[in-house]
Short mmCIF file of N, CA, C and O in Angstrom, two decimals:
data_model
loop_
_atom_site.label_atom_id
_atom_site.label_comp_id
_atom_site.label_asym_id
_atom_site.label_seq_id
_atom_site.Cartn_x
_atom_site.Cartn_y
_atom_site.Cartn_z
N UNK A 1 84.07 113.72 85.13
CA UNK A 1 83.16 112.62 85.43
C UNK A 1 83.85 111.65 86.38
O UNK A 1 84.95 111.19 86.13
N UNK A 2 83.19 111.33 87.48
CA UNK A 2 83.72 110.44 88.49
C UNK A 2 83.26 109.01 88.19
O UNK A 2 82.08 108.77 88.00
N UNK A 3 84.21 108.10 88.11
CA UNK A 3 83.88 106.70 87.84
C UNK A 3 83.92 105.94 89.15
O UNK A 3 84.91 105.99 89.88
N UNK A 4 82.85 105.25 89.45
CA UNK A 4 82.76 104.48 90.69
C UNK A 4 83.34 103.10 90.47
O UNK A 4 83.03 102.44 89.48
N UNK A 5 84.18 102.67 91.38
CA UNK A 5 84.80 101.35 91.29
C UNK A 5 83.82 100.29 91.75
O UNK A 5 82.99 100.54 92.61
N UNK A 6 83.96 99.10 91.20
CA UNK A 6 83.17 97.98 91.65
C UNK A 6 83.69 97.48 92.99
O UNK A 6 84.76 97.88 93.45
N UNK A 7 82.94 96.58 93.62
CA UNK A 7 83.33 96.13 94.96
C UNK A 7 84.63 95.33 94.95
O UNK A 7 85.39 95.37 95.89
N UNK A 8 84.91 94.61 93.85
CA UNK A 8 86.15 93.83 93.80
C UNK A 8 87.36 94.74 93.63
O UNK A 8 88.40 94.51 94.23
N UNK A 9 87.21 95.78 92.84
CA UNK A 9 88.31 96.74 92.66
C UNK A 9 88.58 97.48 93.96
O UNK A 9 89.74 97.72 94.32
N UNK A 10 87.53 97.82 94.67
CA UNK A 10 87.68 98.51 95.96
C UNK A 10 88.36 97.60 96.97
O UNK A 10 89.25 98.03 97.71
N UNK A 11 87.97 96.33 97.01
CA UNK A 11 88.58 95.38 97.94
C UNK A 11 90.06 95.21 97.64
O UNK A 11 90.89 95.19 98.56
N UNK A 12 90.41 95.12 96.37
CA UNK A 12 91.81 94.98 95.98
C UNK A 12 92.60 96.23 96.38
O UNK A 12 93.70 96.13 96.91
N UNK A 13 92.02 97.38 96.16
CA UNK A 13 92.69 98.63 96.52
C UNK A 13 92.90 98.70 98.04
O UNK A 13 93.98 99.08 98.49
N UNK A 14 91.90 98.32 98.82
CA UNK A 14 92.04 98.32 100.28
C UNK A 14 93.13 97.37 100.72
O UNK A 14 93.95 97.70 101.59
N UNK A 15 93.16 96.16 100.14
CA UNK A 15 94.21 95.19 100.47
C UNK A 15 95.59 95.75 100.15
O UNK A 15 96.52 95.66 100.93
N UNK A 16 95.70 96.32 98.96
CA UNK A 16 96.98 96.87 98.50
C UNK A 16 97.47 97.98 99.44
O UNK A 16 98.63 97.99 99.85
N UNK A 17 96.59 98.89 99.81
CA UNK A 17 96.96 99.99 100.70
C UNK A 17 97.37 99.46 102.07
O UNK A 17 98.40 99.87 102.62
N UNK A 18 96.58 98.54 102.62
CA UNK A 18 96.89 97.99 103.95
C UNK A 18 98.23 97.28 103.91
O UNK A 18 99.05 97.44 104.82
N UNK A 19 98.49 96.51 102.86
CA UNK A 19 99.76 95.79 102.77
C UNK A 19 100.93 96.76 102.64
O UNK A 19 101.89 96.69 103.39
N UNK A 20 100.84 97.67 101.69
CA UNK A 20 101.98 98.53 101.36
C UNK A 20 102.22 99.66 102.35
O UNK A 20 103.37 100.07 102.54
N UNK A 21 101.18 100.16 102.99
CA UNK A 21 101.35 101.31 103.88
C UNK A 21 101.32 100.95 105.36
O UNK A 21 101.80 101.71 106.19
N UNK A 22 100.72 99.78 105.69
CA UNK A 22 100.58 99.44 107.11
C UNK A 22 101.33 98.16 107.47
O UNK A 22 102.27 98.19 108.27
N UNK A 23 100.94 97.04 106.89
CA UNK A 23 101.49 95.74 107.30
C UNK A 23 102.99 95.62 107.03
O UNK A 23 103.77 95.34 107.95
N UNK A 24 103.41 95.81 105.78
CA UNK A 24 104.82 95.59 105.47
C UNK A 24 105.73 96.58 106.22
O UNK A 24 106.73 96.16 106.80
N UNK A 25 105.40 97.88 106.25
CA UNK A 25 106.24 98.78 107.05
C UNK A 25 106.27 98.39 108.54
O UNK A 25 107.32 98.50 109.18
N UNK A 26 105.15 97.91 109.07
CA UNK A 26 105.11 97.46 110.46
C UNK A 26 106.04 96.27 110.67
O UNK A 26 106.81 96.23 111.64
N UNK A 27 105.99 95.30 109.77
CA UNK A 27 106.85 94.11 109.85
C UNK A 27 108.32 94.52 109.86
O UNK A 27 109.11 94.04 110.67
N UNK A 28 108.69 95.42 108.95
CA UNK A 28 110.08 95.87 108.89
C UNK A 28 110.47 96.67 110.13
O UNK A 28 111.59 96.56 110.63
N UNK A 29 109.54 97.45 110.63
CA UNK A 29 109.78 98.29 111.81
C UNK A 29 110.03 97.45 113.06
O UNK A 29 110.97 97.70 113.81
N UNK A 30 109.20 96.43 113.29
CA UNK A 30 109.35 95.61 114.49
C UNK A 30 110.33 94.46 114.28
O UNK A 30 110.73 93.80 115.22
N UNK A 31 110.70 94.21 113.01
CA UNK A 31 111.65 93.16 112.65
C UNK A 31 111.22 91.80 113.19
O UNK A 31 111.99 91.08 113.82
N UNK A 32 109.95 91.49 112.97
CA UNK A 32 109.40 90.22 113.42
C UNK A 32 108.26 89.82 112.48
O UNK A 32 107.62 90.69 111.89
N UNK A 33 108.03 88.52 112.34
CA UNK A 33 106.96 88.03 111.46
C UNK A 33 105.61 88.09 112.15
O UNK A 33 104.58 87.95 111.51
N UNK A 34 105.61 88.29 113.46
CA UNK A 34 104.38 88.28 114.25
C UNK A 34 104.11 89.68 114.80
O UNK A 34 105.03 90.37 115.23
N UNK A 35 102.84 90.08 114.77
CA UNK A 35 102.46 91.36 115.35
C UNK A 35 101.10 91.22 116.02
O UNK A 35 100.32 90.34 115.70
N UNK A 36 100.85 92.11 116.96
CA UNK A 36 99.59 92.07 117.70
C UNK A 36 98.57 93.00 117.04
O UNK A 36 98.92 93.88 116.24
N UNK A 37 97.32 92.82 117.41
CA UNK A 37 96.26 93.69 116.92
C UNK A 37 96.54 95.13 117.36
O UNK A 37 96.35 96.07 116.59
N UNK A 38 97.02 95.29 118.57
CA UNK A 38 97.32 96.63 119.10
C UNK A 38 98.41 97.32 118.26
O UNK A 38 98.31 98.51 117.95
N UNK A 39 99.46 96.57 117.89
CA UNK A 39 100.52 97.12 117.04
C UNK A 39 99.95 97.54 115.68
O UNK A 39 100.27 98.60 115.16
N UNK A 40 99.11 96.66 115.11
CA UNK A 40 98.49 96.97 113.82
C UNK A 40 97.63 98.23 113.92
O UNK A 40 97.72 99.11 113.07
N UNK A 41 96.81 98.31 114.96
CA UNK A 41 95.91 99.45 115.12
C UNK A 41 96.68 100.76 115.28
O UNK A 41 96.28 101.79 114.72
N UNK A 42 97.76 100.72 116.02
CA UNK A 42 98.57 101.93 116.21
C UNK A 42 99.14 102.40 114.87
O UNK A 42 99.05 103.57 114.51
N UNK A 43 99.70 101.46 114.10
CA UNK A 43 100.26 101.79 112.79
C UNK A 43 99.15 102.24 111.84
O UNK A 43 99.32 103.22 111.11
N UNK A 44 98.02 101.56 111.85
CA UNK A 44 96.89 101.91 110.99
C UNK A 44 96.41 103.33 111.28
O UNK A 44 96.20 104.11 110.36
N UNK A 45 96.27 103.65 112.56
CA UNK A 45 95.80 104.98 112.94
C UNK A 45 96.77 106.07 112.46
O UNK A 45 96.35 107.11 111.96
N UNK A 46 98.08 105.82 112.60
CA UNK A 46 99.09 106.77 112.13
C UNK A 46 98.97 106.99 110.62
O UNK A 46 98.96 108.12 110.15
N UNK A 47 98.89 105.89 109.89
CA UNK A 47 98.82 105.95 108.43
C UNK A 47 97.53 106.61 107.97
O UNK A 47 97.54 107.44 107.05
N UNK A 48 96.43 106.24 108.59
CA UNK A 48 95.14 106.83 108.22
C UNK A 48 95.13 108.34 108.46
O UNK A 48 94.66 109.10 107.62
N UNK A 49 95.67 108.77 109.58
CA UNK A 49 95.72 110.19 109.90
C UNK A 49 96.60 110.94 108.90
O UNK A 49 96.21 111.98 108.38
N UNK A 50 97.78 110.37 108.61
CA UNK A 50 98.74 111.03 107.73
C UNK A 50 98.25 111.07 106.27
O UNK A 50 98.51 112.02 105.56
N UNK A 51 97.54 110.03 105.83
CA UNK A 51 97.13 109.92 104.42
C UNK A 51 95.64 110.18 104.20
O UNK A 51 95.14 109.92 103.10
N UNK A 52 94.95 110.62 105.24
CA UNK A 52 93.52 110.92 105.15
C UNK A 52 92.72 109.71 104.64
O UNK A 52 91.90 109.82 103.72
N UNK A 53 92.98 108.55 105.23
CA UNK A 53 92.27 107.32 104.87
C UNK A 53 91.24 107.00 105.95
O UNK A 53 91.37 107.43 107.09
N UNK A 54 90.25 106.21 105.56
CA UNK A 54 89.19 105.84 106.51
C UNK A 54 89.54 104.53 107.21
O UNK A 54 89.85 103.53 106.56
N UNK A 55 89.45 104.55 108.53
CA UNK A 55 89.79 103.37 109.34
C UNK A 55 88.94 102.15 108.98
O UNK A 55 89.48 101.06 108.83
N UNK A 56 87.62 102.28 108.79
CA UNK A 56 86.83 101.10 108.44
C UNK A 56 87.27 100.43 107.12
O UNK A 56 87.28 99.21 107.02
N UNK A 57 87.68 101.24 106.15
CA UNK A 57 88.16 100.68 104.89
C UNK A 57 89.46 99.91 105.10
O UNK A 57 89.66 98.85 104.51
N UNK A 58 90.33 100.43 105.94
CA UNK A 58 91.59 99.74 106.21
C UNK A 58 91.35 98.47 107.02
O UNK A 58 92.04 97.47 106.83
N UNK A 59 90.33 98.47 107.88
CA UNK A 59 89.98 97.26 108.63
C UNK A 59 89.48 96.18 107.68
O UNK A 59 89.82 95.01 107.82
N UNK A 60 88.69 96.57 106.69
CA UNK A 60 88.22 95.60 105.68
C UNK A 60 89.40 95.06 104.88
O UNK A 60 89.42 93.90 104.49
N UNK A 61 90.41 95.92 104.66
CA UNK A 61 91.61 95.49 103.95
C UNK A 61 92.35 94.41 104.71
O UNK A 61 92.84 93.43 104.12
N UNK A 62 92.44 94.54 106.03
CA UNK A 62 93.10 93.53 106.86
C UNK A 62 92.34 92.20 106.79
O UNK A 62 92.94 91.14 106.60
N UNK A 63 91.03 92.26 106.89
CA UNK A 63 90.21 91.05 106.81
C UNK A 63 90.40 90.38 105.45
O UNK A 63 90.54 89.16 105.35
N UNK A 64 90.45 91.17 104.42
CA UNK A 64 90.65 90.65 103.07
C UNK A 64 92.02 89.98 102.92
O UNK A 64 92.15 88.93 102.28
N UNK A 65 93.05 90.55 103.54
CA UNK A 65 94.39 89.93 103.52
C UNK A 65 94.37 88.59 104.25
O UNK A 65 95.04 87.64 103.84
N UNK A 66 93.59 88.51 105.33
CA UNK A 66 93.44 87.25 106.06
C UNK A 66 92.77 86.21 105.16
O UNK A 66 93.20 85.05 105.10
N UNK A 67 91.74 86.61 104.45
CA UNK A 67 91.02 85.69 103.57
C UNK A 67 91.90 85.21 102.42
O UNK A 67 91.77 84.08 101.98
N UNK A 68 92.80 86.04 101.97
CA UNK A 68 93.72 85.68 100.88
C UNK A 68 94.89 84.83 101.35
O UNK A 68 95.65 84.31 100.54
N UNK A 69 95.08 84.73 102.66
CA UNK A 69 96.15 83.90 103.19
C UNK A 69 97.50 84.60 103.29
O UNK A 69 98.50 83.96 103.61
N UNK A 70 97.55 85.89 103.03
CA UNK A 70 98.81 86.64 103.16
C UNK A 70 99.14 86.88 104.62
O UNK A 70 100.31 86.99 104.98
N UNK A 71 98.10 86.94 105.44
CA UNK A 71 98.24 87.14 106.88
C UNK A 71 97.51 85.97 107.55
O UNK A 71 96.44 85.57 107.10
N UNK A 72 98.08 85.45 108.61
CA UNK A 72 97.48 84.35 109.35
C UNK A 72 97.21 84.84 110.78
O UNK A 72 98.07 85.49 111.38
N UNK A 73 96.02 84.53 111.29
CA UNK A 73 95.67 84.94 112.65
C UNK A 73 95.65 83.71 113.55
O UNK A 73 95.03 82.70 113.22
N UNK A 74 96.34 83.82 114.66
CA UNK A 74 96.32 82.77 115.69
C UNK A 74 96.11 83.45 117.03
O UNK A 74 96.96 84.23 117.47
N UNK A 75 94.99 83.15 117.65
CA UNK A 75 94.62 83.77 118.92
C UNK A 75 94.66 85.30 118.80
O UNK A 75 93.93 85.85 117.99
N UNK A 76 95.51 85.95 119.55
CA UNK A 76 95.55 87.42 119.54
C UNK A 76 96.69 87.96 118.69
O UNK A 76 96.99 89.15 118.73
N UNK A 77 97.36 87.09 117.93
CA UNK A 77 98.48 87.55 117.11
C UNK A 77 98.25 87.27 115.63
O UNK A 77 97.49 86.37 115.26
N UNK A 78 98.92 88.05 114.84
CA UNK A 78 98.89 87.90 113.39
C UNK A 78 100.31 87.63 112.91
O UNK A 78 101.26 88.09 113.54
N UNK A 79 100.44 86.92 111.81
CA UNK A 79 101.77 86.71 111.23
C UNK A 79 101.65 86.73 109.72
O UNK A 79 100.57 86.56 109.16
N UNK A 80 102.79 86.96 109.07
CA UNK A 80 102.80 86.96 107.61
C UNK A 80 102.98 85.52 107.12
O UNK A 80 103.45 84.65 107.85
N UNK A 81 102.62 85.28 105.88
CA UNK A 81 102.77 83.97 105.25
C UNK A 81 104.25 83.57 105.30
O UNK A 81 105.14 84.41 105.12
N UNK A 82 104.53 82.29 105.52
CA UNK A 82 105.91 81.84 105.71
C UNK A 82 106.80 82.12 104.50
O UNK A 82 108.01 82.31 104.65
N UNK A 83 106.23 82.20 103.29
CA UNK A 83 107.06 82.47 102.11
C UNK A 83 107.51 83.93 102.03
O UNK A 83 108.34 84.28 101.19
N UNK A 84 106.97 84.78 102.90
CA UNK A 84 107.35 86.19 102.91
C UNK A 84 108.46 86.48 103.93
O UNK A 84 109.03 87.56 103.94
N UNK A 85 108.78 85.49 104.76
CA UNK A 85 109.79 85.68 105.81
C UNK A 85 111.16 86.04 105.24
O UNK A 85 111.82 86.95 105.77
N UNK A 86 111.63 85.40 104.15
CA UNK A 86 112.94 85.80 103.60
C UNK A 86 113.02 87.28 103.20
O UNK A 86 114.05 87.92 103.38
N UNK A 87 111.91 87.84 102.69
CA UNK A 87 111.88 89.27 102.35
C UNK A 87 112.08 90.12 103.60
O UNK A 87 112.78 91.13 103.56
N UNK A 88 111.45 89.70 104.69
CA UNK A 88 111.58 90.44 105.94
C UNK A 88 113.01 90.38 106.46
O UNK A 88 113.57 91.39 106.87
N UNK A 89 113.60 89.19 106.40
CA UNK A 89 114.96 89.02 106.91
C UNK A 89 115.96 89.86 106.12
O UNK A 89 116.93 90.36 106.68
N UNK A 90 115.72 90.02 104.82
CA UNK A 90 116.60 90.82 103.98
C UNK A 90 116.24 92.31 104.03
O UNK A 90 116.91 93.13 103.42
N UNK A 91 115.15 92.62 104.74
CA UNK A 91 114.61 93.99 104.77
C UNK A 91 114.34 94.50 103.36
O UNK A 91 114.52 95.67 103.04
N UNK A 92 113.89 93.58 102.52
CA UNK A 92 113.62 93.89 101.11
C UNK A 92 112.23 94.48 100.95
O UNK A 92 111.35 94.26 101.79
N UNK A 93 112.06 95.21 99.88
CA UNK A 93 110.73 95.73 99.54
C UNK A 93 109.88 94.55 99.09
O UNK A 93 110.32 93.72 98.31
N UNK A 94 108.71 94.44 99.63
CA UNK A 94 107.80 93.36 99.26
C UNK A 94 106.46 94.01 98.93
O UNK A 94 105.63 94.23 99.81
N UNK A 95 106.28 94.35 97.66
CA UNK A 95 105.05 95.02 97.27
C UNK A 95 103.89 94.03 97.26
O UNK A 95 104.06 92.82 97.45
N UNK A 96 102.71 94.55 97.05
CA UNK A 96 101.50 93.74 97.11
C UNK A 96 101.53 92.59 96.09
O UNK A 96 101.20 91.46 96.43
N UNK A 97 101.96 92.88 94.87
CA UNK A 97 101.97 91.85 93.82
C UNK A 97 102.89 90.69 94.21
O UNK A 97 102.53 89.51 94.06
N UNK A 98 104.06 91.01 94.74
CA UNK A 98 105.00 89.97 95.18
C UNK A 98 104.39 89.16 96.32
O UNK A 98 104.43 87.93 96.32
N UNK A 99 103.81 89.86 97.28
CA UNK A 99 103.24 89.19 98.46
C UNK A 99 102.10 88.26 98.07
O UNK A 99 102.03 87.13 98.56
N UNK A 100 101.22 88.70 97.19
CA UNK A 100 100.08 87.86 96.81
C UNK A 100 100.56 86.65 96.01
O UNK A 100 100.09 85.53 96.21
N UNK A 101 101.55 86.86 95.14
CA UNK A 101 102.08 85.73 94.37
C UNK A 101 102.81 84.72 95.26
O UNK A 101 102.63 83.51 95.10
N UNK A 102 103.60 85.19 96.18
CA UNK A 102 104.33 84.29 97.08
C UNK A 102 103.37 83.52 97.98
O UNK A 102 103.57 82.33 98.23
N UNK A 103 102.34 84.17 98.47
CA UNK A 103 101.43 83.49 99.39
C UNK A 103 100.47 82.54 98.68
O UNK A 103 99.88 81.68 99.30
N UNK A 104 100.35 82.65 97.37
CA UNK A 104 99.51 81.72 96.60
C UNK A 104 100.27 80.48 96.19
O UNK A 104 99.66 79.46 95.90
N UNK A 105 101.59 80.56 96.10
CA UNK A 105 102.38 79.41 95.66
C UNK A 105 102.31 78.29 96.67
O UNK A 105 102.27 78.52 97.86
N UNK A 106 102.32 77.10 96.20
CA UNK A 106 102.28 75.93 97.08
C UNK A 106 103.66 75.37 97.27
O UNK A 106 104.49 75.36 96.47
#
């Protein structure tokens, strides 16, 4: 029996996948807190192809991360929340739970 997820569970799953498989690896790869839409799209396409994921779902995941404040958009560039920068500098693993908690703290 297949259980269908609700829209909130699906949104969380999309955010989690985008963060863990696309955004954070991209940040570590380029070693910068800022990335372009083109860089994101290239990484997204690679990950989607390799993991058989749907591009529209991953695009919704990026938008959802923006709404949550984990990612900030300025003009044509995106950046991670300032509280996540130390993780990047240490090249530490920053899973979704850590990222969401750090970006919610005031």
